[in-house]
XYZ file of C-alpha atoms in Angstrom:
168
model
C 0.139 -0.070 -0.034
C 2.772 2.328 0.913
C 4.482 1.569 -2.414
C 1.359 2.506 -4.298
C 0.921 5.825 -2.387
C 4.618 6.643 -3.030
C 4.086 5.997 -6.694
C 1.030 8.053 -6.965
C 2.702 10.984 -5.152
C 5.640 10.557 -7.597
C 3.380 10.726 -10.630
C 1.600 13.789 -9.156
C 4.865 15.441 -8.477
C 6.302 14.699 -11.995
C 3.086 16.165 -13.655
C 3.259 19.175 -11.498
C 6.963 19.730 -12.346
C 6.121 19.326 -15.939
C 3.445 22.047 -15.802
C 5.923 24.380 -14.215
C 8.651 24.103 -16.850
C 6.458 24.988 -19.856
C 4.184 27.904 -20.640
C 1.710 28.437 -23.399
C 2.852 30.428 -26.302
C 3.216 31.277 -29.945
C 6.135 31.191 -32.355
C 6.631 33.126 -35.517
C 9.501 32.169 -37.842
C 11.266 34.546 -40.069
C 9.140 33.117 -42.875
C 6.143 34.182 -40.969
C 5.113 30.679 -40.310
C 3.002 30.661 -37.003
C 3.181 27.830 -34.428
C 0.338 28.520 -32.128
C -0.763 27.163 -28.844
C 2.369 25.324 -27.946
C 3.988 24.729 -24.593
C 7.384 26.716 -24.626
C 10.018 25.620 -22.088
C 10.484 28.149 -19.366
C 14.126 29.081 -19.003
C 15.989 32.165 -17.802
C 15.482 35.313 -19.930
C 19.103 35.295 -20.741
C 19.091 31.620 -22.286
C 15.585 32.519 -23.937
C 17.548 34.584 -26.288
C 19.643 31.712 -27.352
C 17.505 28.632 -27.152
C 13.957 27.575 -27.728
C 12.303 24.236 -26.983
C 8.606 23.533 -27.068
C 6.169 20.668 -27.013
C 4.321 20.486 -30.217
C 0.656 19.354 -30.718
C 1.667 15.541 -30.707
C 3.384 15.956 -27.454
C 6.876 15.751 -28.881
C 9.677 18.169 -27.624
C 11.061 20.251 -30.474
C 14.197 22.612 -30.561
C 14.257 25.450 -33.109
C 17.366 27.372 -34.081
C 16.907 30.703 -32.502
C 18.167 32.276 -35.900
C 14.961 30.993 -37.625
C 12.583 32.864 -35.290
C 11.077 36.364 -35.912
C 9.416 36.533 -32.405
C 7.699 34.484 -29.809
C 5.765 34.754 -26.617
C 5.781 32.555 -23.677
C 2.970 33.530 -21.314
C 3.292 37.282 -20.829
C 6.868 37.450 -21.975
C 7.659 38.571 -25.657
C 10.953 37.861 -27.258
C 11.519 39.444 -30.605
C 14.293 40.059 -33.300
C 15.568 43.592 -33.297
C 17.840 45.260 -35.779
C 20.743 47.082 -34.229
C 23.849 48.502 -35.783
C 23.511 46.162 -38.765
C 22.922 42.955 -36.827
C 19.725 41.175 -36.017
C 19.605 40.103 -32.341
C 16.890 38.718 -30.139
C 15.709 40.746 -27.093
C 12.931 40.768 -24.616
C 10.411 43.351 -25.024
C 9.901 44.979 -21.569
C 7.478 47.739 -22.606
C 5.172 47.591 -25.509
C 3.911 51.147 -26.019
C 2.013 53.300 -28.674
C 4.811 55.555 -29.139
C 8.005 53.906 -27.593
C 9.049 50.376 -27.044
C 11.719 49.168 -24.537
C 13.865 45.977 -25.128
C 16.262 44.217 -22.957
C 19.040 41.803 -23.629
C 21.662 40.060 -21.644
C 25.128 40.161 -23.287
C 28.253 39.079 -21.499
C 26.885 39.158 -18.200
C 25.288 42.450 -18.456
C 21.847 43.893 -19.157
C 21.738 46.137 -22.247
C 18.550 48.188 -23.047
C 17.251 49.426 -26.452
C 14.522 51.807 -27.048
C 12.608 52.184 -30.183
C 10.287 54.664 -31.541
C 7.421 52.599 -32.854
C 7.882 52.258 -36.592
C 11.070 54.244 -36.512
C 14.498 54.426 -35.153
C 15.983 51.924 -32.437
C 18.849 52.870 -30.368
C 20.946 51.185 -27.731
C 20.874 52.862 -24.156
C 24.195 54.193 -23.139
C 25.622 52.804 -19.881
C 27.615 56.073 -19.108
C 25.322 58.573 -17.312
C 26.644 61.605 -19.322
C 26.182 59.836 -22.677
C 22.706 58.528 -21.380
C 21.631 62.117 -20.891
C 22.856 63.381 -24.164
C 21.724 60.478 -26.457
C 18.343 59.900 -24.795
C 17.637 63.540 -24.457
C 18.417 63.994 -28.237
C 16.420 60.925 -29.162
C 13.387 62.210 -27.258
C 13.851 65.828 -28.375
C 10.149 65.675 -29.850
C 9.068 65.706 -26.179
C 11.039 68.892 -24.908
C 9.937 68.886 -21.295
C 10.887 65.138 -20.909
C 14.192 65.731 -22.680
C 14.929 68.702 -20.448
C 14.359 66.651 -17.288
C 16.562 63.833 -18.607
C 19.381 66.387 -19.491
C 19.106 67.894 -16.015
C 19.420 64.326 -14.561
C 15.915 64.434 -13.019
C 15.121 61.453 -14.897
C 17.543 58.577 -14.996
C 15.263 55.419 -15.008
C 14.764 54.212 -18.492
C 11.471 52.482 -17.550
C 10.121 55.561 -16.052
C 11.278 57.689 -19.180
C 9.757 55.249 -21.562
C 6.475 55.136 -19.480
C 6.321 58.999 -19.249
C 6.965 59.387 -23.008
C 4.214 56.854 -23.875
C 1.809 58.965 -21.739
C 2.559 62.211 -23.456
């Protein structure tokens, strides 16, 4: 009897662990093929930019080459390919705004942010505070009050800046 109880608990634990490792999502390839309603493996955001595993409709685990993917969502998270300095890279979309999007990427152990005016230019956020003020102030010059606050060092948090820009 104890053996059956242990076996049942083991099965329940295994199923529960499996459910925690995968999340519903959709994958869109570079050729705009859509793989919908799949279970995408939950891994760290850093690894999510390099690897993609999912369970297909037949219950078989599949691995896709990250270079073949245009974008994918896993639960609430969105990972997409962005064009930066002549190179296509995968990044996590942090803010999806009507005017400004914010992306984040982990590169060589550091977090790098990018902002993009919707349907326009994308730039990398400088890590130096002096360059940050100048580059972001210039990039958002079409919102002069916000740009002035950035250049005066009143605003230094990129998430707050993106949120305020999208509200204006």
